[in-house]
JSON list of N, CA and C in Angstrom, two decimals:
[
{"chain": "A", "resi": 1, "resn": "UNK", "atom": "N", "xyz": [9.13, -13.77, -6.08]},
{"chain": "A", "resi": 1, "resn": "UNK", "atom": "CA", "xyz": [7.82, -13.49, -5.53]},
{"chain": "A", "resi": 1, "resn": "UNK", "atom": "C", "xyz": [7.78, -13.81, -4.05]},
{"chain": "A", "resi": 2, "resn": "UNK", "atom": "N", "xyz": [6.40, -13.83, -3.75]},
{"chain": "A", "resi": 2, "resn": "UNK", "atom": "CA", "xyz": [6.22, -13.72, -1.97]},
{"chain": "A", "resi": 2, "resn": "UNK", "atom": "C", "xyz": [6.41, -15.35, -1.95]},
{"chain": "A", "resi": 3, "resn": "UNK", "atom": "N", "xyz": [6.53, -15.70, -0.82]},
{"chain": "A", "resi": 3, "resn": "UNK", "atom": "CA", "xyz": [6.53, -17.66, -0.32]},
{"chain": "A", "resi": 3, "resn": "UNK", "atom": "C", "xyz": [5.16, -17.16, -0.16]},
{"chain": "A", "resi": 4, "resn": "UNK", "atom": "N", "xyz": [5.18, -18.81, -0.82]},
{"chain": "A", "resi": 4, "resn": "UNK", "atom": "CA", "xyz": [4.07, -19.61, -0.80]},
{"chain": "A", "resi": 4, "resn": "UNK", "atom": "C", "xyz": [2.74, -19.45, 0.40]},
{"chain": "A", "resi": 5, "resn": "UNK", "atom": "N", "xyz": [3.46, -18.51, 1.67]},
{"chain": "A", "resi": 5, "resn": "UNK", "atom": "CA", "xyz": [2.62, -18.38, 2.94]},
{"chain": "A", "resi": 5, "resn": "UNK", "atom": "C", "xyz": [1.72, -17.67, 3.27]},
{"chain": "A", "resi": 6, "resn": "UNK", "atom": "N", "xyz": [2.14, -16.53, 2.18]},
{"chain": "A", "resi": 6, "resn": "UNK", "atom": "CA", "xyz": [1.75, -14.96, 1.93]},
{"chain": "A", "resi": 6, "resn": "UNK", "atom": "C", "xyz": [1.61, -14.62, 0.57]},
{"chain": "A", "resi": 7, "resn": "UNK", "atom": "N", "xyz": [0.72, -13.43, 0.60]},
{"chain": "A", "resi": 7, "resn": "UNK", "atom": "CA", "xyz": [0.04, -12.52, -0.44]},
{"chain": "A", "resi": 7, "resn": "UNK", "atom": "C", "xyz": [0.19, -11.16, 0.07]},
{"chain": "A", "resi": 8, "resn": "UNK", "atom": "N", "xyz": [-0.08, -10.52, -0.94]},
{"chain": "A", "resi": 8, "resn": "UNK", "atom": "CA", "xyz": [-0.25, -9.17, -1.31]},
{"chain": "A", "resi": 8, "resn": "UNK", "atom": "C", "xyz": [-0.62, -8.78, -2.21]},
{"chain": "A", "resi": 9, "resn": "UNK", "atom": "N", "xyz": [-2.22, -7.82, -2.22]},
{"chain": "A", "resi": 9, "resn": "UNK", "atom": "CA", "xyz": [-2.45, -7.39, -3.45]},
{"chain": "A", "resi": 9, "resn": "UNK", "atom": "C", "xyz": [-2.86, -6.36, -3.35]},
{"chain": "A", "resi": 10, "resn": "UNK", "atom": "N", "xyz": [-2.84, -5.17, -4.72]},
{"chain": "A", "resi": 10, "resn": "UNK", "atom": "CA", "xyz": [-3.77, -4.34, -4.42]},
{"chain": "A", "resi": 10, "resn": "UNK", "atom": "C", "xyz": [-4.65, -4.37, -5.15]},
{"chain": "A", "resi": 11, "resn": "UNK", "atom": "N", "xyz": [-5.73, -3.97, -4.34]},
{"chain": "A", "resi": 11, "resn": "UNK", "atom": "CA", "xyz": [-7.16, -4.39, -4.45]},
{"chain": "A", "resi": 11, "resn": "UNK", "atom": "C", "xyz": [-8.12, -3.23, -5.53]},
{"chain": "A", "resi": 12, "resn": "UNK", "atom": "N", "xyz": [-7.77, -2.30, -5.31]},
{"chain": "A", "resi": 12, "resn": "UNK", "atom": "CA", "xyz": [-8.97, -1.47, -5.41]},
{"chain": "A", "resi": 12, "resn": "UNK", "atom": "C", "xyz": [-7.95, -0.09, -5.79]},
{"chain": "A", "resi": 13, "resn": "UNK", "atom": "N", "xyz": [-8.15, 1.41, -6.51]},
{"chain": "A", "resi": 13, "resn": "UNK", "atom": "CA", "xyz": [-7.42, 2.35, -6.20]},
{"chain": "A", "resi": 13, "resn": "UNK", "atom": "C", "xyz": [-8.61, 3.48, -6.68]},
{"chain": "A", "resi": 14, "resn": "UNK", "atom": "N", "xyz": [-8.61, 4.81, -6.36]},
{"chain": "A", "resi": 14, "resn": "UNK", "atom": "CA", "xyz": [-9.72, 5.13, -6.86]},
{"chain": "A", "resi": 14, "resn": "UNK", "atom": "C", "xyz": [-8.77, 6.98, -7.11]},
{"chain": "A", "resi": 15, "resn": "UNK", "atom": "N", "xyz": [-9.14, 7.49, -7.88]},
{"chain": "A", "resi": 15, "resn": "UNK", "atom": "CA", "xyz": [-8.11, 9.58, -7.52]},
{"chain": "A", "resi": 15, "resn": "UNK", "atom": "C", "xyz": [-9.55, 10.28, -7.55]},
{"chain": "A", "resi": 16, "resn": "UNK", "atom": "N", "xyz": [-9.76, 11.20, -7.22]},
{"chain": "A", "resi": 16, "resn": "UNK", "atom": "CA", "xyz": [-10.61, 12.32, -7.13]},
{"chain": "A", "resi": 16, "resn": "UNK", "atom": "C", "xyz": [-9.91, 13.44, -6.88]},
{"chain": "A", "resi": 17, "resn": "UNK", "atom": "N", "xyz": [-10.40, 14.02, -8.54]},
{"chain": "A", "resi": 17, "resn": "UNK", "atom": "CA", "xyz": [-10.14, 15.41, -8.61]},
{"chain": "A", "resi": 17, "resn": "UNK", "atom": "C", "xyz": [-10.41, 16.35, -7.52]},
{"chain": "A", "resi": 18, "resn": "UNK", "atom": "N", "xyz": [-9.40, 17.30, -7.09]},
{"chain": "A", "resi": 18, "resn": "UNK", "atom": "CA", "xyz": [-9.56, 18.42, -5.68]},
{"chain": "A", "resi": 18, "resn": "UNK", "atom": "C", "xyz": [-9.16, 19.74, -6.38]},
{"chain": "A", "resi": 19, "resn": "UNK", "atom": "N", "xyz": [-9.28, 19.69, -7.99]},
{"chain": "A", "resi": 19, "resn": "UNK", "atom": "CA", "xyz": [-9.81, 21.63, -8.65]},
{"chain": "A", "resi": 19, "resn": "UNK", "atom": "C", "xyz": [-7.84, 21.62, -8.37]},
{"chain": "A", "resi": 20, "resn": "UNK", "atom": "N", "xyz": [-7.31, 23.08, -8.03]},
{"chain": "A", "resi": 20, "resn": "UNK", "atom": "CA", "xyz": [-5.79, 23.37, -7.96]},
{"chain": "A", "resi": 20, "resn": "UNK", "atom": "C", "xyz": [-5.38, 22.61, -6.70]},
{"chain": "A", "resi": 21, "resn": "UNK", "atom": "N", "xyz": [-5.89, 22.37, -5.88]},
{"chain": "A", "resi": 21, "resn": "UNK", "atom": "CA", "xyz": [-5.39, 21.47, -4.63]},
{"chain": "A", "resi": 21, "resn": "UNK", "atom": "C", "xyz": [-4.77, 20.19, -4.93]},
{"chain": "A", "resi": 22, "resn": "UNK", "atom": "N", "xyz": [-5.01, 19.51, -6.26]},
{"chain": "A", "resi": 22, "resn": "UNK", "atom": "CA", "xyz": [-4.85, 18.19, -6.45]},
{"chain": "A", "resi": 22, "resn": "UNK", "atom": "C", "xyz": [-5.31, 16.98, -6.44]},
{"chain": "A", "resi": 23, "resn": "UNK", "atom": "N", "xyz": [-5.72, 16.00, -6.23]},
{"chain": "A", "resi": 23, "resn": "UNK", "atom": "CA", "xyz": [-6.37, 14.81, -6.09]},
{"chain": "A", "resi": 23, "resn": "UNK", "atom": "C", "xyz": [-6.05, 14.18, -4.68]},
{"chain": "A", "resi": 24, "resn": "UNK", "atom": "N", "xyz": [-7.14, 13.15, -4.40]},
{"chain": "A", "resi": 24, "resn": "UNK", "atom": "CA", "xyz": [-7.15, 12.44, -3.25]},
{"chain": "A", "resi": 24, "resn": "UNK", "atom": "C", "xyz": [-6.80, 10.95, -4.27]},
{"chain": "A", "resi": 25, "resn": "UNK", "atom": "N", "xyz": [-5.51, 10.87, -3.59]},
{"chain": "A", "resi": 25, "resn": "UNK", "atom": "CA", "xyz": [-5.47, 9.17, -3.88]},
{"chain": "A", "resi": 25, "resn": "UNK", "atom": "C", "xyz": [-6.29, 7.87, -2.83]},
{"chain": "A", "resi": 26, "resn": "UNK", "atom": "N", "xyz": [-7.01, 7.07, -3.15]},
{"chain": "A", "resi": 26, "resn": "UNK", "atom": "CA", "xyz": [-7.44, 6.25, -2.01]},
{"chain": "A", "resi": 26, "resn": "UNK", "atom": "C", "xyz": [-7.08, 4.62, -3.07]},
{"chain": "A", "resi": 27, "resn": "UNK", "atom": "N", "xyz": [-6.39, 3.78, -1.88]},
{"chain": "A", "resi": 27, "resn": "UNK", "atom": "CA", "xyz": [-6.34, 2.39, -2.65]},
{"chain": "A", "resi": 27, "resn": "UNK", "atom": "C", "xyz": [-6.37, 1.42, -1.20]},
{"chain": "A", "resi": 28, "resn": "UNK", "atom": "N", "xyz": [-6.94, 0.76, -1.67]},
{"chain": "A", "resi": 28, "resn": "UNK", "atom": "CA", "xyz": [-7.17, -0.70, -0.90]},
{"chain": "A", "resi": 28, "resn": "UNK", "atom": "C", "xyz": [-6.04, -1.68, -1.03]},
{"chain": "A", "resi": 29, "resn": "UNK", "atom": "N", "xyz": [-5.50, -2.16, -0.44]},
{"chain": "A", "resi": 29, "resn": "UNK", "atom": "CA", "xyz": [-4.31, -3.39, -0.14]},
{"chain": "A", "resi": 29, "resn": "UNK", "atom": "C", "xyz": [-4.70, -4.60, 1.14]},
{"chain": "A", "resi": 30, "resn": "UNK", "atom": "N", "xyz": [-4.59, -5.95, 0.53]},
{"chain": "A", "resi": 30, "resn": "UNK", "atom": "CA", "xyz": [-4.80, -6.69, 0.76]},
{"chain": "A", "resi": 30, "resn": "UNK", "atom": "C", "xyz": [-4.02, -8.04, 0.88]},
{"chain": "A", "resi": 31, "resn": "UNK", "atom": "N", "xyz": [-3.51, -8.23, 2.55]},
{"chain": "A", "resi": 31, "resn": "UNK", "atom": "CA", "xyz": [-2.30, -9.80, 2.47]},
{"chain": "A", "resi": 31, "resn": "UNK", "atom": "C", "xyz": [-3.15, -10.17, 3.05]},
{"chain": "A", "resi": 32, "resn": "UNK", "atom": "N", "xyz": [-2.90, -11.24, 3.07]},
{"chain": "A", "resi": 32, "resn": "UNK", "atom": "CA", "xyz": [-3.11, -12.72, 3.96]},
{"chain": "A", "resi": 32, "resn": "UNK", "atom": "C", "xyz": [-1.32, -13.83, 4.04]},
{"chain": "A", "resi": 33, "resn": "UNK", "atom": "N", "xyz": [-2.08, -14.49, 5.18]},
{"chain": "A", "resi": 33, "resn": "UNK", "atom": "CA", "xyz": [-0.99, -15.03, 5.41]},
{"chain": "A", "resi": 33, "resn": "UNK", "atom": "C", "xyz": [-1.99, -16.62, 5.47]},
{"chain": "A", "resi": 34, "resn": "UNK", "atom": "N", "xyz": [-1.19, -17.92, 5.25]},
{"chain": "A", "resi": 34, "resn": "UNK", "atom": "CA", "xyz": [-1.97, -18.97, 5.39]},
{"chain": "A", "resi": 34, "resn": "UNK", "atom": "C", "xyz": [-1.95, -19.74, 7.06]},
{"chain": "A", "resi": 35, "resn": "UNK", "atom": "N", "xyz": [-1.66, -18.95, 7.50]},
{"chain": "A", "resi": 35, "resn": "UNK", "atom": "CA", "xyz": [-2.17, -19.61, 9.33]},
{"chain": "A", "resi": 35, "resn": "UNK", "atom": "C", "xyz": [-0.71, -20.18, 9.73]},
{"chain": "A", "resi": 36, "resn": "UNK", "atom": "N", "xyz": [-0.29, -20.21, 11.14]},
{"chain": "A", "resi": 36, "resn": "UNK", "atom": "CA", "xyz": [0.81, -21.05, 11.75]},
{"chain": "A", "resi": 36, "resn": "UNK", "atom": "C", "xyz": [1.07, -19.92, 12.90]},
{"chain": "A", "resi": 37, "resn": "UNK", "atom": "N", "xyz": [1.95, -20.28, 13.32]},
{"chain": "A", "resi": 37, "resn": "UNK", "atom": "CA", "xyz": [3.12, -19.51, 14.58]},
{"chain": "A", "resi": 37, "resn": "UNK", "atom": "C", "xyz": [3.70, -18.80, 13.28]},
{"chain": "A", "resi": 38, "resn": "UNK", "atom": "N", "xyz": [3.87, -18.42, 12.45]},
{"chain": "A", "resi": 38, "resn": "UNK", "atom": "CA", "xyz": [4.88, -17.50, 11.51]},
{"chain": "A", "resi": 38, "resn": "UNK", "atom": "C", "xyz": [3.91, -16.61, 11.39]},
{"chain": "A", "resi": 39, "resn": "UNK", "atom": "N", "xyz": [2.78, -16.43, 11.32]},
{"chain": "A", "resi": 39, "resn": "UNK", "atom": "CA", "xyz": [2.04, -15.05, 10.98]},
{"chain": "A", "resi": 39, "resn": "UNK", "atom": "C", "xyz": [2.21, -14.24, 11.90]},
{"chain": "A", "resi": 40, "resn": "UNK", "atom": "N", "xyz": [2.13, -14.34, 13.10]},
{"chain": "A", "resi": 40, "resn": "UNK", "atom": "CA", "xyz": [2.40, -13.62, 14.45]},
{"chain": "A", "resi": 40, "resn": "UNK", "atom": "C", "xyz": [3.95, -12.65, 14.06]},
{"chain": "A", "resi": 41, "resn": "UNK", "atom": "N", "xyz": [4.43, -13.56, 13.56]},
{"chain": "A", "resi": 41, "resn": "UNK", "atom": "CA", "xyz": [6.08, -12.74, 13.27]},
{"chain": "A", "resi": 41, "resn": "UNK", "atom": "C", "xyz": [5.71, -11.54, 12.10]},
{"chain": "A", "resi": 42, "resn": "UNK", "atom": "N", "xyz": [5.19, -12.34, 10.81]},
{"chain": "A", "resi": 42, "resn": "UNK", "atom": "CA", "xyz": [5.34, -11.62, 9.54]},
{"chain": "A", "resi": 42, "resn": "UNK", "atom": "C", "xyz": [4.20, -10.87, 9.52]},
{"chain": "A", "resi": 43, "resn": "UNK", "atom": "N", "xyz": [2.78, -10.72, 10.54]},
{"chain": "A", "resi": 43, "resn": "UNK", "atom": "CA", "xyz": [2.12, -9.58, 10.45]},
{"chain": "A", "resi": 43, "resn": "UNK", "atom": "C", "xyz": [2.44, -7.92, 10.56]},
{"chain": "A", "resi": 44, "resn": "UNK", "atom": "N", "xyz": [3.21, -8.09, 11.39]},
{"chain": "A", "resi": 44, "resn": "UNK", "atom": "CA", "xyz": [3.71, -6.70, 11.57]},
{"chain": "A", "resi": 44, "resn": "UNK", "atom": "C", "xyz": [4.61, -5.93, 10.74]},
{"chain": "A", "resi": 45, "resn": "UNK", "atom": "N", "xyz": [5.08, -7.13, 9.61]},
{"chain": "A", "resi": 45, "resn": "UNK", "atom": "CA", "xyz": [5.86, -7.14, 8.55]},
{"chain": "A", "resi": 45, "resn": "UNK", "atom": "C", "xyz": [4.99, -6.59, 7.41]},
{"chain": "A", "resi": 46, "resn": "UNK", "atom": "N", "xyz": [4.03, -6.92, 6.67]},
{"chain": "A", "resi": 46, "resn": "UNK", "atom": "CA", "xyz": [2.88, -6.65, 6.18]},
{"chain": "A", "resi": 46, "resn": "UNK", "atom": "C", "xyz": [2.14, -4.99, 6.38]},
{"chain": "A", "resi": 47, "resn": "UNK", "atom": "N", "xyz": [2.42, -4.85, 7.86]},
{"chain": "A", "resi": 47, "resn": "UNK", "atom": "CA", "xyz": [1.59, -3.30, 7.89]},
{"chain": "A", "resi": 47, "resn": "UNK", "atom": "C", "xyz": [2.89, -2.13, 7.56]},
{"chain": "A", "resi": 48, "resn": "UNK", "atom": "N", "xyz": [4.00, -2.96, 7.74]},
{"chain": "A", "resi": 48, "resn": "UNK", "atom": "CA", "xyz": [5.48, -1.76, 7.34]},
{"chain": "A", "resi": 48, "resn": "UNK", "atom": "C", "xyz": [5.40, -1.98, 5.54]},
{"chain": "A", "resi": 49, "resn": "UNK", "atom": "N", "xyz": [5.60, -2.81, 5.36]},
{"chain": "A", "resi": 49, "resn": "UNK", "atom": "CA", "xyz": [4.98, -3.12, 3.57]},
{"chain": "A", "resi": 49, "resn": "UNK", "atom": "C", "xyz": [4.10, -2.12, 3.15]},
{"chain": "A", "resi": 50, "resn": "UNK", "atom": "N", "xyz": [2.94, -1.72, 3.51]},
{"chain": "A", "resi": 50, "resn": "UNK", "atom": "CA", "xyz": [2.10, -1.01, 3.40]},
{"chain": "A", "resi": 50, "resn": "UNK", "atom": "C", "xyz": [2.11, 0.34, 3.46]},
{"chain": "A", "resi": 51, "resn": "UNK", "atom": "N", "xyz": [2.55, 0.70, 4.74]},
{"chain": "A", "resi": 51, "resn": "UNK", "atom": "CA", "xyz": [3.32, 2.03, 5.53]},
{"chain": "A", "resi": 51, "resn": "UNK", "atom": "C", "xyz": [4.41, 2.76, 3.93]},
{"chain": "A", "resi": 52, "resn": "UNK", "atom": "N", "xyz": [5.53, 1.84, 3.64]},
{"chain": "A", "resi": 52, "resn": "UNK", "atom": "CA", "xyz": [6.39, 1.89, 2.58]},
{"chain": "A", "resi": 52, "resn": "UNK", "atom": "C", "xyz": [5.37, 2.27, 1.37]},
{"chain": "A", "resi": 53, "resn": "UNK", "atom": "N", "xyz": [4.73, 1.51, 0.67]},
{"chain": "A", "resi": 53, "resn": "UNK", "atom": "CA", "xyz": [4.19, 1.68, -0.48]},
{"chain": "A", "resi": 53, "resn": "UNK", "atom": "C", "xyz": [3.27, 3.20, -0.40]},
{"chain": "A", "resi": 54, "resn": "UNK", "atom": "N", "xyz": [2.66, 3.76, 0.92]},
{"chain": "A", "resi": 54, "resn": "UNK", "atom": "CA", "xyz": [2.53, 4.85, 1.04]},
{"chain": "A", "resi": 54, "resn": "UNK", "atom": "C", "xyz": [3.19, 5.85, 0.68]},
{"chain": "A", "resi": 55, "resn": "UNK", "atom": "N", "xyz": [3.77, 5.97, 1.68]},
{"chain": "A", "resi": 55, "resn": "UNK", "atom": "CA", "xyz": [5.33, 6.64, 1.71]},
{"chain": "A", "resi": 55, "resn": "UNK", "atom": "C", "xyz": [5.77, 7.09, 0.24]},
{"chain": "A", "resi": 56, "resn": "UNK", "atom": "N", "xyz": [6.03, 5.73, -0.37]},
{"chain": "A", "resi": 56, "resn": "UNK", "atom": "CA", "xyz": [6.89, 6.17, -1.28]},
{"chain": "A", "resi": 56, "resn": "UNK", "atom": "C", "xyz": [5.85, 6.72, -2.37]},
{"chain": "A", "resi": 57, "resn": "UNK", "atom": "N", "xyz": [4.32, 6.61, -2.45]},
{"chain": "A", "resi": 57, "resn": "UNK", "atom": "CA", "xyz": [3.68, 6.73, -3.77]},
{"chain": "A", "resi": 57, "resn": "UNK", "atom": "C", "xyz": [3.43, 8.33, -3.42]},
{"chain": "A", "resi": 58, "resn": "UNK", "atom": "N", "xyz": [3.33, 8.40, -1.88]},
{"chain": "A", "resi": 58, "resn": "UNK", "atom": "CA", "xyz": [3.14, 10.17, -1.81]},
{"chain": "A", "resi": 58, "resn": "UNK", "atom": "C", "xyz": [4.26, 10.90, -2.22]},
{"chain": "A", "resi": 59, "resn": "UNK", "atom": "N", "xyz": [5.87, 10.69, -1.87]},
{"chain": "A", "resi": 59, "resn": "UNK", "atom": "CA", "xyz": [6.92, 10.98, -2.38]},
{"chain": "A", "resi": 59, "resn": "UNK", "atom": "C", "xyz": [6.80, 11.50, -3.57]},
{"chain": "A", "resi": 60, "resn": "UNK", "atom": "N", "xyz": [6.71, 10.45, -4.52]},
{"chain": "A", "resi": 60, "resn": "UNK", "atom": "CA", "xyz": [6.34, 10.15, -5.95]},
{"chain": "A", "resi": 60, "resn": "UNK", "atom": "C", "xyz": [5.61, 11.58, -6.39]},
{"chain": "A", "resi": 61, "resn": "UNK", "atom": "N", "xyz": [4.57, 11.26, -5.81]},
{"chain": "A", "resi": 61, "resn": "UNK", "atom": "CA", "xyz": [3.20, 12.40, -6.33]},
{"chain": "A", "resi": 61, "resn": "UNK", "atom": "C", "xyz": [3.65, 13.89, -6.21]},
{"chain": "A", "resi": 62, "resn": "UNK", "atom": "N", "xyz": [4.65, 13.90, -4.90]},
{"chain": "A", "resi": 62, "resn": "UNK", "atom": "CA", "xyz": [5.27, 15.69, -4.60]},
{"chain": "A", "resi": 62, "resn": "UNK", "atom": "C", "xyz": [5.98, 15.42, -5.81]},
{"chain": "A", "resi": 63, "resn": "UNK", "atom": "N", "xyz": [7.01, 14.70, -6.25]},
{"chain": "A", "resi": 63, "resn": "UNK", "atom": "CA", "xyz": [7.88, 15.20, -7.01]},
{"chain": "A", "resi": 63, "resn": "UNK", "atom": "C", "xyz": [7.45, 15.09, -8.28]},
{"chain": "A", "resi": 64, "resn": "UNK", "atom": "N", "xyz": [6.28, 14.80, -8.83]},
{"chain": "A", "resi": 64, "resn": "UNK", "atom": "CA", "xyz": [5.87, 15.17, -9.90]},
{"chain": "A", "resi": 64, "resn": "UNK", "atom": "C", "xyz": [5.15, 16.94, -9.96]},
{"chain": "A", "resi": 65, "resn": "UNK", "atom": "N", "xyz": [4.56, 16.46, -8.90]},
{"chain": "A", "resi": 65, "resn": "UNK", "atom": "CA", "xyz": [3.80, 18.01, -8.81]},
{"chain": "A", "resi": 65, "resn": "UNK", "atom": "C", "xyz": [4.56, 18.99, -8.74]},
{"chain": "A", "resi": 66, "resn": "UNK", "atom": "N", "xyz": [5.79, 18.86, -7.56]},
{"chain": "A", "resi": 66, "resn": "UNK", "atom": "CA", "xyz": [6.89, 20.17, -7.72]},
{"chain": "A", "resi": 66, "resn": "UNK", "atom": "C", "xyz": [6.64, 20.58, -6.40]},
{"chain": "A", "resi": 67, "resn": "UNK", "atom": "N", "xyz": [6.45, 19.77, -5.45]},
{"chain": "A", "resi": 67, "resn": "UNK", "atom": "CA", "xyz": [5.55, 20.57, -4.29]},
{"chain": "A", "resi": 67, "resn": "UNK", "atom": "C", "xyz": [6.92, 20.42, -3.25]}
]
């Protein structure tokens, strides 16, 4: 799991039907870090975390669809 310094969760996710177009995925994600000189480092770490879990869930979604 994450150290003890940091979190990550996801929060919230919601799909809405878009008819033959497909759905809108929307989800909420949520870290914290517990305070110091190390958050400054591992924040920017956190928004590539995020960036990734994108990435890969849209990936995901083409290759189910066939798109």
């Amino acid at each position: 799991g994450w150290p003890a310094a940091m979190s990550l969760m996801l929060v919230s996710r919601a799909f809405t039907a878009l008819g033959d177009a497909g759905c809108r995925v929307e989800f909420v994600l949520d870290y914290a870090m517990t305070g110091g000189a190390l958050d400054a480092l591992l924040e920017p770490v956190f928004g590539q975390i995020a960036a990734t879990l994108v990435d890969s869930f849209v990936a995901r979604a083409e290759a189910v669809r066939g798109a």
